[in-house]
PDB file of C-alpha atoms and ligand atoms in Angstrom:
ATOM      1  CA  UNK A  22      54.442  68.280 120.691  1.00  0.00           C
ATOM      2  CA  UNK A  23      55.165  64.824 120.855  1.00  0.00           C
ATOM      3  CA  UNK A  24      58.591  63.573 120.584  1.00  0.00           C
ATOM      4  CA  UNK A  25      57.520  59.972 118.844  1.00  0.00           C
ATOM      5  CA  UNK A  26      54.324  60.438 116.846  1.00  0.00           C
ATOM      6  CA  UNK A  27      51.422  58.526 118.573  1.00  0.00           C
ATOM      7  CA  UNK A  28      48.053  57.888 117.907  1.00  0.00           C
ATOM      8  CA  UNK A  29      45.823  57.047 120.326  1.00  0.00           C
ATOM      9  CA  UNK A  30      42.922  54.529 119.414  1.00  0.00           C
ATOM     10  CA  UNK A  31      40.277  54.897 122.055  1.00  0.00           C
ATOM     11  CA  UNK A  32      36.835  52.300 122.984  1.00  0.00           C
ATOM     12  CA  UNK A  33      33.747  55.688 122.999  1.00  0.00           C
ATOM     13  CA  UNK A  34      31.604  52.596 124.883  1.00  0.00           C
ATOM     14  CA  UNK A  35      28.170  52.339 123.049  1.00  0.00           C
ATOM     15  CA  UNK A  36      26.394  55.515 123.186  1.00  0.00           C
ATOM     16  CA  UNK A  37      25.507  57.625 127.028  1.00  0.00           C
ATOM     17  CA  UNK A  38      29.274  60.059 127.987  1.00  0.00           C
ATOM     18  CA  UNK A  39      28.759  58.474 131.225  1.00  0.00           C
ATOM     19  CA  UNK A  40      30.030  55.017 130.007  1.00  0.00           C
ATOM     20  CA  UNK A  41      33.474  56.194 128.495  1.00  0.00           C
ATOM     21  CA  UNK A  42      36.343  55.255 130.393  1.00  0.00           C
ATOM     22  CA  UNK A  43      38.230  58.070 132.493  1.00  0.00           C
ATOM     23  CA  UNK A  44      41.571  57.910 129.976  1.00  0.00           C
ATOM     24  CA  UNK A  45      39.181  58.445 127.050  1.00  0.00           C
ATOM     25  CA  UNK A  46      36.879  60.841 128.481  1.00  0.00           C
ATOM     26  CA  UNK A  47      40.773  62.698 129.289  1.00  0.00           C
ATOM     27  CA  UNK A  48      42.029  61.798 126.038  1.00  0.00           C
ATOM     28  CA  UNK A  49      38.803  63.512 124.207  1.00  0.00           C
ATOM     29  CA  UNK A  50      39.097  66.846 125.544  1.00  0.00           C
ATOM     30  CA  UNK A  51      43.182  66.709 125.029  1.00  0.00           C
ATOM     31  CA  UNK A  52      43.202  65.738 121.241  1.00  0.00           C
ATOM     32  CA  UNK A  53      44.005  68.304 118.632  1.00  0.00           C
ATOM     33  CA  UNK A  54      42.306  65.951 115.630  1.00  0.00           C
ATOM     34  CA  UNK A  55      39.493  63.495 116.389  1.00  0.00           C
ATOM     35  CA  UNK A  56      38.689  60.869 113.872  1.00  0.00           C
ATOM     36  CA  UNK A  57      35.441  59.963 114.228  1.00  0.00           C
ATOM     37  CA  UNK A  58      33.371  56.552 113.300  1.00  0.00           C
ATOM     38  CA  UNK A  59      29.249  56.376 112.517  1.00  0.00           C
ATOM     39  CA  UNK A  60      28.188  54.921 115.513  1.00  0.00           C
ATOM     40  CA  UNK A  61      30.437  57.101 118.014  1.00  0.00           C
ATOM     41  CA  UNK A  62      27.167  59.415 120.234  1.00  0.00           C
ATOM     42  CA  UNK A  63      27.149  63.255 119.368  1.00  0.00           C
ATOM     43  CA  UNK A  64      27.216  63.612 123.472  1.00  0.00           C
ATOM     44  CA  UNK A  65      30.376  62.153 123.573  1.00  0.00           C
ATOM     45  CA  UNK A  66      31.725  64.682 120.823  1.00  0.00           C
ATOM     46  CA  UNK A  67      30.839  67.509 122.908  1.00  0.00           C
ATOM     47  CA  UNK A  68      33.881  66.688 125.566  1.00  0.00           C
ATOM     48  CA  UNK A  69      35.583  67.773 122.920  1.00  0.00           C
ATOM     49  CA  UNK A  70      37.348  71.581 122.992  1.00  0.00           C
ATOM     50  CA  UNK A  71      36.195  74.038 120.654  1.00  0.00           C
ATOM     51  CA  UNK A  72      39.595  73.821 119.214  1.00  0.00           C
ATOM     52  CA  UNK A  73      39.461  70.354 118.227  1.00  0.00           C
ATOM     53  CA  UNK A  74      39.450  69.538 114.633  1.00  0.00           C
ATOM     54  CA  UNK A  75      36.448  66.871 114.237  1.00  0.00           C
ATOM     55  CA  UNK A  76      36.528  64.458 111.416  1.00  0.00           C
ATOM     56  CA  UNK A  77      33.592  62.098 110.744  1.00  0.00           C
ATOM     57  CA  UNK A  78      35.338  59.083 108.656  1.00  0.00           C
ATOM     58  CA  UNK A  79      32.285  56.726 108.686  1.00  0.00           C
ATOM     59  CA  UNK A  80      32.237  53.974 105.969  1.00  0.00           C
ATOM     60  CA  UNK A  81      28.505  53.788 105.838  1.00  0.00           C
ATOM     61  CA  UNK A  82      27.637  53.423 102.239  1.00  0.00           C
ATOM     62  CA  UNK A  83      31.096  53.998 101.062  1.00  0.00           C
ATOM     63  CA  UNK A  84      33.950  51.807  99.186  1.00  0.00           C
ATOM     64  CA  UNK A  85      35.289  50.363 102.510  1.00  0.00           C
ATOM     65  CA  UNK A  86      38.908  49.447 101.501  1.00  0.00           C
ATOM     66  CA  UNK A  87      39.577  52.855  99.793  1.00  0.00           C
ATOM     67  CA  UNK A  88      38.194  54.823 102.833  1.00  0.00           C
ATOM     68  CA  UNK A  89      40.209  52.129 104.876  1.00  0.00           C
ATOM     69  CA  UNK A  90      43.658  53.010 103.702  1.00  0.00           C
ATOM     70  CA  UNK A  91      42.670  57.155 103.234  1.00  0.00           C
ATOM     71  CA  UNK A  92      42.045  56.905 107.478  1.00  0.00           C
ATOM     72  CA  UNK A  93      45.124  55.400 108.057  1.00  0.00           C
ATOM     73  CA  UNK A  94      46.686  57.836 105.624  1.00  0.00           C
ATOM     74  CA  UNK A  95      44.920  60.695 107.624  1.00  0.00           C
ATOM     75  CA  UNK A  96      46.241  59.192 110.714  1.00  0.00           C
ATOM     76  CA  UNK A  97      49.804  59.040 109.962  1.00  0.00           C
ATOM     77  CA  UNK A  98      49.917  62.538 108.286  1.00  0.00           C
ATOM     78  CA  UNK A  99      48.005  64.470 111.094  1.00  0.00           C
ATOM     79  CA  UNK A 100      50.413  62.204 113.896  1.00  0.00           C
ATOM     80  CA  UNK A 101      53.374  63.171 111.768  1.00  0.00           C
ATOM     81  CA  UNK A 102      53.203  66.856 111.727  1.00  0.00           C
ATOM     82  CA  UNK A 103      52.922  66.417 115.403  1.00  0.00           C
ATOM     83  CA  UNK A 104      48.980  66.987 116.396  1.00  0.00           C
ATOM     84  CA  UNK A 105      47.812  64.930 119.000  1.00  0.00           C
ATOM     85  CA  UNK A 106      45.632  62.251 117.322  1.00  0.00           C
ATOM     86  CA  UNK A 107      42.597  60.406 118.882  1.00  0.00           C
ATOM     87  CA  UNK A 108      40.807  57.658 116.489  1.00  0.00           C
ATOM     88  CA  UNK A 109      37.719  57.177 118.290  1.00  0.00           C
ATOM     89  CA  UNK A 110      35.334  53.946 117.773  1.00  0.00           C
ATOM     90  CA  UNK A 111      32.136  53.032 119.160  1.00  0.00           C
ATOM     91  CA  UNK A 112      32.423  49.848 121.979  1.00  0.00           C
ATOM     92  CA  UNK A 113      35.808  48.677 122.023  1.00  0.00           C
ATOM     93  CA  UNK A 114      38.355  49.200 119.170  1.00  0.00           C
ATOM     94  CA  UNK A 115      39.757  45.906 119.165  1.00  0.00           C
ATOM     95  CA  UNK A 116      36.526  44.278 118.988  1.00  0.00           C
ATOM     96  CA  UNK A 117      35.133  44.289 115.211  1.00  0.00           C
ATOM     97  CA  UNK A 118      36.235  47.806 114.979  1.00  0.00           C
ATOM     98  CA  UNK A 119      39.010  47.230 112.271  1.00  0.00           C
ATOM     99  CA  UNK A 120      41.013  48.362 115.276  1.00  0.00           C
ATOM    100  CA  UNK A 121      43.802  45.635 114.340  1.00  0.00           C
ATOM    101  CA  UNK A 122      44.242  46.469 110.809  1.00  0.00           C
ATOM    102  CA  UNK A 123      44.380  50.518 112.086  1.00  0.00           C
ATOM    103  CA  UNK A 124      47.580  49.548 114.321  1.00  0.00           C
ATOM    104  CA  UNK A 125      49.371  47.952 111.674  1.00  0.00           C
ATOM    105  CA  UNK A 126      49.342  50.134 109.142  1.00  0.00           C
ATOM    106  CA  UNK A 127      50.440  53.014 112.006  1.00  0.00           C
ATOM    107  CA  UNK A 128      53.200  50.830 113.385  1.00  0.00           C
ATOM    108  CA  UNK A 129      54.429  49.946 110.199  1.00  0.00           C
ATOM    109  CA  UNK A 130      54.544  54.057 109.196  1.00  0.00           C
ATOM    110  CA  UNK A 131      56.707  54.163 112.501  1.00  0.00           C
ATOM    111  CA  UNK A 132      53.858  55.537 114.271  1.00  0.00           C
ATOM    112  CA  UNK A 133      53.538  54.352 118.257  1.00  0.00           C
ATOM    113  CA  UNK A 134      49.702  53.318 118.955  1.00  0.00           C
ATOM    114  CA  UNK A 135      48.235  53.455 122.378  1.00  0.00           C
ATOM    115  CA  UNK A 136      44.819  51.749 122.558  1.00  0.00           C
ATOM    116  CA  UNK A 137      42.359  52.628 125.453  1.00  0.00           C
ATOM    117  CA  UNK A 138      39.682  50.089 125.885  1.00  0.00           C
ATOM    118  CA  UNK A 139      35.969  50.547 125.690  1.00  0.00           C
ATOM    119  CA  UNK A 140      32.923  48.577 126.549  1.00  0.00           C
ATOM    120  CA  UNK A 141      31.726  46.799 123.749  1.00  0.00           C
ATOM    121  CA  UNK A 142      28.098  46.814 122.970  1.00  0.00           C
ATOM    122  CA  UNK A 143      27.806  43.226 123.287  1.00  0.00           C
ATOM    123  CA  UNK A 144      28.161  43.191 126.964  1.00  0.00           C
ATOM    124  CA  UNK A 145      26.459  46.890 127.585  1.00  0.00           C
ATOM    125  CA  UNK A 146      23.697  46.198 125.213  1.00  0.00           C
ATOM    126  CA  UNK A 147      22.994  43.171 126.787  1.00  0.00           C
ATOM    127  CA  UNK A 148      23.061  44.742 129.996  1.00  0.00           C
ATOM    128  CA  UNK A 149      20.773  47.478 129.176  1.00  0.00           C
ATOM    129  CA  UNK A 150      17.867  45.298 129.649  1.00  0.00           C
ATOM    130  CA  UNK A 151      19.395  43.028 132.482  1.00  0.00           C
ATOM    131  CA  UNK A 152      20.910  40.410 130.463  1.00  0.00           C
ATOM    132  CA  UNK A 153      24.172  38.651 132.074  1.00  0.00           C
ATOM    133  CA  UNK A 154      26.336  37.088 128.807  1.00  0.00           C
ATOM    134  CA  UNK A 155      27.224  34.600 131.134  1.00  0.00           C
ATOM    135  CA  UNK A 156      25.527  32.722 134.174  1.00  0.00           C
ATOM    136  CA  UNK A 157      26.502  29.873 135.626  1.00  0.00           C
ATOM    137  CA  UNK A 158      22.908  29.017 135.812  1.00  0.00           C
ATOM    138  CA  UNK A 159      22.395  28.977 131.832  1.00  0.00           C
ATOM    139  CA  UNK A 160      25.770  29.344 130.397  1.00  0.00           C
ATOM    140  CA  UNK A 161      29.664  28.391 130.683  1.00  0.00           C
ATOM    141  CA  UNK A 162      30.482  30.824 128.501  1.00  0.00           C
ATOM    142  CA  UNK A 163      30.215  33.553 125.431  1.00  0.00           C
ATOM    143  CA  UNK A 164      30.897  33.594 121.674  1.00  0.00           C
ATOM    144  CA  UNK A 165      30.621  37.393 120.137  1.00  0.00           C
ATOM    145  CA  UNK A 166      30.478  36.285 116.789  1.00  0.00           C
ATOM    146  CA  UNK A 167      29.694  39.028 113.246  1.00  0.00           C
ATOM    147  CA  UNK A 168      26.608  38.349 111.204  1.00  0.00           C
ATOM    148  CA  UNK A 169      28.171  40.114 108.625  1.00  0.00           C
ATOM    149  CA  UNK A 170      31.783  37.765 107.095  1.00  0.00           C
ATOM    150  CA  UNK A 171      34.122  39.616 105.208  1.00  0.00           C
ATOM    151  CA  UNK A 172      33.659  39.600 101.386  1.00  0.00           C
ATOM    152  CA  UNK A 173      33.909  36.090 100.152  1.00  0.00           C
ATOM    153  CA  UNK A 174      34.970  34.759 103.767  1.00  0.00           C
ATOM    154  CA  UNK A 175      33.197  31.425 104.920  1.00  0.00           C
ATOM    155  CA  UNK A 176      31.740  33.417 108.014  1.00  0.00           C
ATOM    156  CA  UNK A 177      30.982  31.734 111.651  1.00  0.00           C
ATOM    157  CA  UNK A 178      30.601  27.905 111.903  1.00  0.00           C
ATOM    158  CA  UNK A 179      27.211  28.480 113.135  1.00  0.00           C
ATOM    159  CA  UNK A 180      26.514  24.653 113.385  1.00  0.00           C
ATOM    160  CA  UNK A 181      29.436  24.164 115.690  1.00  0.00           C
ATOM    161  CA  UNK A 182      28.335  27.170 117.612  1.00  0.00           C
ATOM    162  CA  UNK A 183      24.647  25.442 117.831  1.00  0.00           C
ATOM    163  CA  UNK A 184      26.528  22.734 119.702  1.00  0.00           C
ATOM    164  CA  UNK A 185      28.350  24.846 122.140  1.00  0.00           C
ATOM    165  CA  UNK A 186      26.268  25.573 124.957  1.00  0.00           C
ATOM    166  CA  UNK A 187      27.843  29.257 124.767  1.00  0.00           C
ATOM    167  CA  UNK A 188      25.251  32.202 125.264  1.00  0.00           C
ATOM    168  CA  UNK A 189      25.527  33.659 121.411  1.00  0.00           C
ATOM    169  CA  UNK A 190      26.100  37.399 121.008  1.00  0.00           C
ATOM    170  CA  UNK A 191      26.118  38.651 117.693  1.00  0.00           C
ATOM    171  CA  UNK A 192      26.816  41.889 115.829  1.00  0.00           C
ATOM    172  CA  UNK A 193      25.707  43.631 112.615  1.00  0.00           C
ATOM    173  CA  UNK A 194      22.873  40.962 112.528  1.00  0.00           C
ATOM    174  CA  UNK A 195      20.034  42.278 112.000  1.00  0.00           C
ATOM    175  CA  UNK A 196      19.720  41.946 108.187  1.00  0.00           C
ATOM    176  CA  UNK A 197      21.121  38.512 108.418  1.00  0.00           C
ATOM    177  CA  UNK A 198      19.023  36.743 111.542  1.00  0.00           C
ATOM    178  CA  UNK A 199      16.748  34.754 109.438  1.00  0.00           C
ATOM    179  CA  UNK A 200      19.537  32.693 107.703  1.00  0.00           C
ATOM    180  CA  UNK A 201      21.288  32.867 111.157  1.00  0.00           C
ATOM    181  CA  UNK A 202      18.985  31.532 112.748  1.00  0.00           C
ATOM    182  CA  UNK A 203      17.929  28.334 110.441  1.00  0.00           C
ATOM    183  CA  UNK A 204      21.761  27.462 110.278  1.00  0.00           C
ATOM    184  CA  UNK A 205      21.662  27.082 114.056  1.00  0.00           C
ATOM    185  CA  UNK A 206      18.296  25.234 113.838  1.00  0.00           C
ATOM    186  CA  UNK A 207      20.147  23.260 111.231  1.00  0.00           C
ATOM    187  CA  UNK A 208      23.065  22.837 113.547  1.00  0.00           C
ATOM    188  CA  UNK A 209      20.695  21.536 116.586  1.00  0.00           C
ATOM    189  CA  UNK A 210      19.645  24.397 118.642  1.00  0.00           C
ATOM    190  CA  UNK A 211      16.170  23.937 119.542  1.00  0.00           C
ATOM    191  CA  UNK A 212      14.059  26.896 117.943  1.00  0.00           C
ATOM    192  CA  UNK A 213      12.681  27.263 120.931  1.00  0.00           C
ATOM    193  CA  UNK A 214      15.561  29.410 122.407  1.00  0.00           C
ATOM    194  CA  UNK A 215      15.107  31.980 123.585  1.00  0.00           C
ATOM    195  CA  UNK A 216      16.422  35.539 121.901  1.00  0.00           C
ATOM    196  CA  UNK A 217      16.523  39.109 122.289  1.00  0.00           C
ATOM    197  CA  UNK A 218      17.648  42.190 120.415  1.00  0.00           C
ATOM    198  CA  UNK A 219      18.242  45.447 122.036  1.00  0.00           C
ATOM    199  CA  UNK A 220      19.294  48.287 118.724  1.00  0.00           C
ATOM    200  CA  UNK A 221      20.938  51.817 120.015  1.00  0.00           C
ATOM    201  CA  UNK A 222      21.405  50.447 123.845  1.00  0.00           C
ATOM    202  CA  UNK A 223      22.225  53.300 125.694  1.00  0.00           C
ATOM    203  CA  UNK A 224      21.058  56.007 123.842  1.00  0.00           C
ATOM    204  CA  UNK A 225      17.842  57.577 123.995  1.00  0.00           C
ATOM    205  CA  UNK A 226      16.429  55.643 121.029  1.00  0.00           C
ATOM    206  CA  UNK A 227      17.332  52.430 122.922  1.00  0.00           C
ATOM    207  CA  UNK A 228      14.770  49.235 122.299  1.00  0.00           C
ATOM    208  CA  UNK A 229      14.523  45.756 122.681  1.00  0.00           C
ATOM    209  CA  UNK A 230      12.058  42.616 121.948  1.00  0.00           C
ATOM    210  CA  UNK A 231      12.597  39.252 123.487  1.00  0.00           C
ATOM    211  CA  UNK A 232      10.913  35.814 121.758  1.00  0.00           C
ATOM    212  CA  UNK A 233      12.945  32.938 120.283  1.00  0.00           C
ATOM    213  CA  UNK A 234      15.228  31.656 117.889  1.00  0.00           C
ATOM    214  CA  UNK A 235      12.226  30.594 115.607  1.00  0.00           C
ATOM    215  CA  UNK A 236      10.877  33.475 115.695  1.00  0.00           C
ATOM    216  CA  UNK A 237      13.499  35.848 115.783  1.00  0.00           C
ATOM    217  CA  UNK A 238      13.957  37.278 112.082  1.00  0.00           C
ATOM    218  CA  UNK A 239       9.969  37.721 111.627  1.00  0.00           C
ATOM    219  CA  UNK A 240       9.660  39.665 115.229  1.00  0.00           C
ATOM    220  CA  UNK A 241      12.658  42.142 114.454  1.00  0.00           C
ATOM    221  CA  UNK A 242      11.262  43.038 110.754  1.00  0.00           C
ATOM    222  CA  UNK A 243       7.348  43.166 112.738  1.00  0.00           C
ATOM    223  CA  UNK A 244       8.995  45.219 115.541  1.00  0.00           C
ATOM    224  CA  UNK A 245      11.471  47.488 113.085  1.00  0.00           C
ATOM    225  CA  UNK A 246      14.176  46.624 114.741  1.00  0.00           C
ATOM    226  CA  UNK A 247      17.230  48.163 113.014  1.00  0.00           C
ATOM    227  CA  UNK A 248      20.842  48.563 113.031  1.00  0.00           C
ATOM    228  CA  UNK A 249      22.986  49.276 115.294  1.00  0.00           C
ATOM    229  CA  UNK A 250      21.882  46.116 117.318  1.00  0.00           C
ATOM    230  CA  UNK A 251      23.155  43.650 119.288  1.00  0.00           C
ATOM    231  CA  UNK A 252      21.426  39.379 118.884  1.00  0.00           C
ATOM    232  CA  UNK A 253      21.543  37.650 122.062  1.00  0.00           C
ATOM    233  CA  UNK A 254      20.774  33.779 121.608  1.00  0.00           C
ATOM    234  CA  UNK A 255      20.792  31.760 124.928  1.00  0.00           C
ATOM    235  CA  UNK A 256      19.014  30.842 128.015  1.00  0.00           C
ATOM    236  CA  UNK A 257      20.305  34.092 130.092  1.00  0.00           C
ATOM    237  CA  UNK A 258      17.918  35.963 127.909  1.00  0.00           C
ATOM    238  CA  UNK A 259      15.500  34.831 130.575  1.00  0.00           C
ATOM    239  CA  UNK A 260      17.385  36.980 133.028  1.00  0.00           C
ATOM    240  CA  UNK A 261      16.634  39.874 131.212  1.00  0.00           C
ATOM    241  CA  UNK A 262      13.670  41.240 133.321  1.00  0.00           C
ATOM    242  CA  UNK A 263      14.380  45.083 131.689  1.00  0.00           C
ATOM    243  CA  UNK A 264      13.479  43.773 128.231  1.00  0.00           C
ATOM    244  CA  UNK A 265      10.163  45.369 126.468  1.00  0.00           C
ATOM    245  CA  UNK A 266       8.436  42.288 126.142  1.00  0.00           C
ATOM    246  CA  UNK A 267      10.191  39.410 128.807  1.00  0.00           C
ATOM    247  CA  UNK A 268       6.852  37.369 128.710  1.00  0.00           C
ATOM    248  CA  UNK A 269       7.260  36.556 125.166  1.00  0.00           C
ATOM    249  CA  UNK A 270      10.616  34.225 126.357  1.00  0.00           C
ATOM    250  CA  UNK A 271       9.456  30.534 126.856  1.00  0.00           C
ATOM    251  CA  UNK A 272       9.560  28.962 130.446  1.00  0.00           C
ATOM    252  CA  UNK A 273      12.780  26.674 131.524  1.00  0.00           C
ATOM    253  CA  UNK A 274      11.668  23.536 129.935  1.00  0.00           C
ATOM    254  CA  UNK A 275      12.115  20.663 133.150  1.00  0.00           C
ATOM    255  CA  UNK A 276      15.121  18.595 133.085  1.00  0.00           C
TER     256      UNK A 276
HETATM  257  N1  SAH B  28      33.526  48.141 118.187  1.00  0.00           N
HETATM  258  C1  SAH B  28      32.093  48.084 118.377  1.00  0.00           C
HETATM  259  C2  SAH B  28      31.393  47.207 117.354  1.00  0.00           C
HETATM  260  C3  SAH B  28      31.488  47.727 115.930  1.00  0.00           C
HETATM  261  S1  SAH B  28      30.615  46.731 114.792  1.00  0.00           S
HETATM  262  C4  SAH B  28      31.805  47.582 119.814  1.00  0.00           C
HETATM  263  O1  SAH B  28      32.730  47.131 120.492  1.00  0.00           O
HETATM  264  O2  SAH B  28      30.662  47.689 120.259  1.00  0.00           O
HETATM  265  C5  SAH B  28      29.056  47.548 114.720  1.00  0.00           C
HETATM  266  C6  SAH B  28      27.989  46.747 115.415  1.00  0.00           C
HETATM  267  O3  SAH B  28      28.078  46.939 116.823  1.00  0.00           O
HETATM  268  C7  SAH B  28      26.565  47.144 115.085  1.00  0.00           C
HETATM  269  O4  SAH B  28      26.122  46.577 113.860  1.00  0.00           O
HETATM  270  C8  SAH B  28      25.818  46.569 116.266  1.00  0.00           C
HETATM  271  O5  SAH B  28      25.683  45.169 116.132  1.00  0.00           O
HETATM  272  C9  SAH B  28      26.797  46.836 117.395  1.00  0.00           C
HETATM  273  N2  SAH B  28      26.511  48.081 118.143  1.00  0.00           N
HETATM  274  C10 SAH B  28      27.309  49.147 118.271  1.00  0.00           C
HETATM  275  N3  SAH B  28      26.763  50.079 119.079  1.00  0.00           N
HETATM  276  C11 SAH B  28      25.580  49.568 119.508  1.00  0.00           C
HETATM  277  C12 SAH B  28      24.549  50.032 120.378  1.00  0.00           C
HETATM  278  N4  SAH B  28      24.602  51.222 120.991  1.00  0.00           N
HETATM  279  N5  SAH B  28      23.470  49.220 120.572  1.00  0.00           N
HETATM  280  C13 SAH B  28      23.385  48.017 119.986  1.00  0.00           C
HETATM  281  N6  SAH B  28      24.331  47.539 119.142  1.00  0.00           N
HETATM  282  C14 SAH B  28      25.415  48.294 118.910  1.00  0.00           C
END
């Protein structure tokens, strides 16, 4: 039993067992409760011991802040009564995985919180089809940014990221690309950059599609691309040799 309650809030990487780090893969098999998001991979469930109590707390279609504060409550009770607790998240929990708010509301129930770190799918989705989110060759630098802003928040100042030079990487934007992609057209990236999305990298299901910023919203709804998927916006899209289609990315334009 533990003497100070802990929870442990672990990265499950984005999909294939193989990509979990050695503390979570070790963590998994040790936890008495597992609370469980959406996009966490049924393989990496089954490190789990048949003794483990599973919990699938996915907010998919659900009112997010009540579900929100019933996890944490979940959390604190199960840590409190002395099971070892593992709050597993797809990627990286401190990287739009509400892993933040989760600590605080643990902390402040006097609960410790150890947080393992996982590879986010906007590096391993990315990678999946041999796309570097940074080159010195195309790019200084990366901006993971959310497609999706938080009820009634302004969202990313897409103009200003237009201007950066940084390769964009963006999450939960499928549904949103077409008015993401005009506002950085509007903020002065050419629509001629190149773009790729690659949805369920790393699973079996795993696709991508390359083409451009013009053209990105109207080839994900002709290709079905659907969530879970990572945007990539940038010249290092023309690294990507693995994508499905890397002859539909324009040519370096001469200098
Ligand atoms: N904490 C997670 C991100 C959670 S937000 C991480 O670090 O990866 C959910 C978004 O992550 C999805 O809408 C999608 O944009 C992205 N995502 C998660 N898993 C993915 C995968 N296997 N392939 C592509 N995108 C993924």
């Amino acid at each position: 039993m533990n003497t100070t309650p802990t929870v442990w809030l672990v990265g499950a990487g984005p999909g294939d067992p193989e990509l979990l780090t050695l503390r979570a893969a070790r963590l998994i098999q040790g936890a008495d409760v597992l609370l469980v998001d959406d996009l966490v991979d049924r393989r990496v469930l089954e490190l789990a011991s048949p003794t483990t109590r599973v919990l699938a707390v996915g907010k998919r279609g659900g009112c997010v802040s009540t579900e929100q504060a019933f996890i944490h409550q979940l959390m604190i009770r199960e840590a409190k009564a002395g099971a070892q607790v593992v709050r597993l998240k797809g990627g990286d929990p401190f990287v739009f995985g509400r892993g933040g708010e989760e600590c605080d509301a643990l902390r402040a129930a006097g609960i410790a919180v150890e947080v393992v770190p996982g590879i986010t799918s906007g590096i391993a989705a990315p990678a999946a089809v041999g796309i570097p989110v940074t080159d010195r060759r195309h790019a200084p630098g990366v901006a993971f940014v959310t497609g999706h802003a938080q009820d009634g928040g302004a969202g990313a100042d897409w103009a200003a990221l237009a201007k950066s030079g940084l390769t964009l990487v963006v999450y939960m934007g499928v549904s949103r690309a077409g008015g993401i992609a005009q506002a950085l057209v509007e903020g002065g990236l050419a629509a001629s950059t190149p773009a790729a999305a690659i949805s369920a990298a790393h699973t079996p299901r795993q696709r991508s599609v390359a083409c451009t910023l013009g053209t990105l919203a109207e080839t994900l709804a002709a290709e079905a691309i659907a969530s879970p998927a990572i945007l990539v916006i940038g010249d290092v899209v023309r690294v990507g040799a693995a994508l499905a289609n890397p002859e539909a990315v324009p040519a370096q334009a001469m200098a």
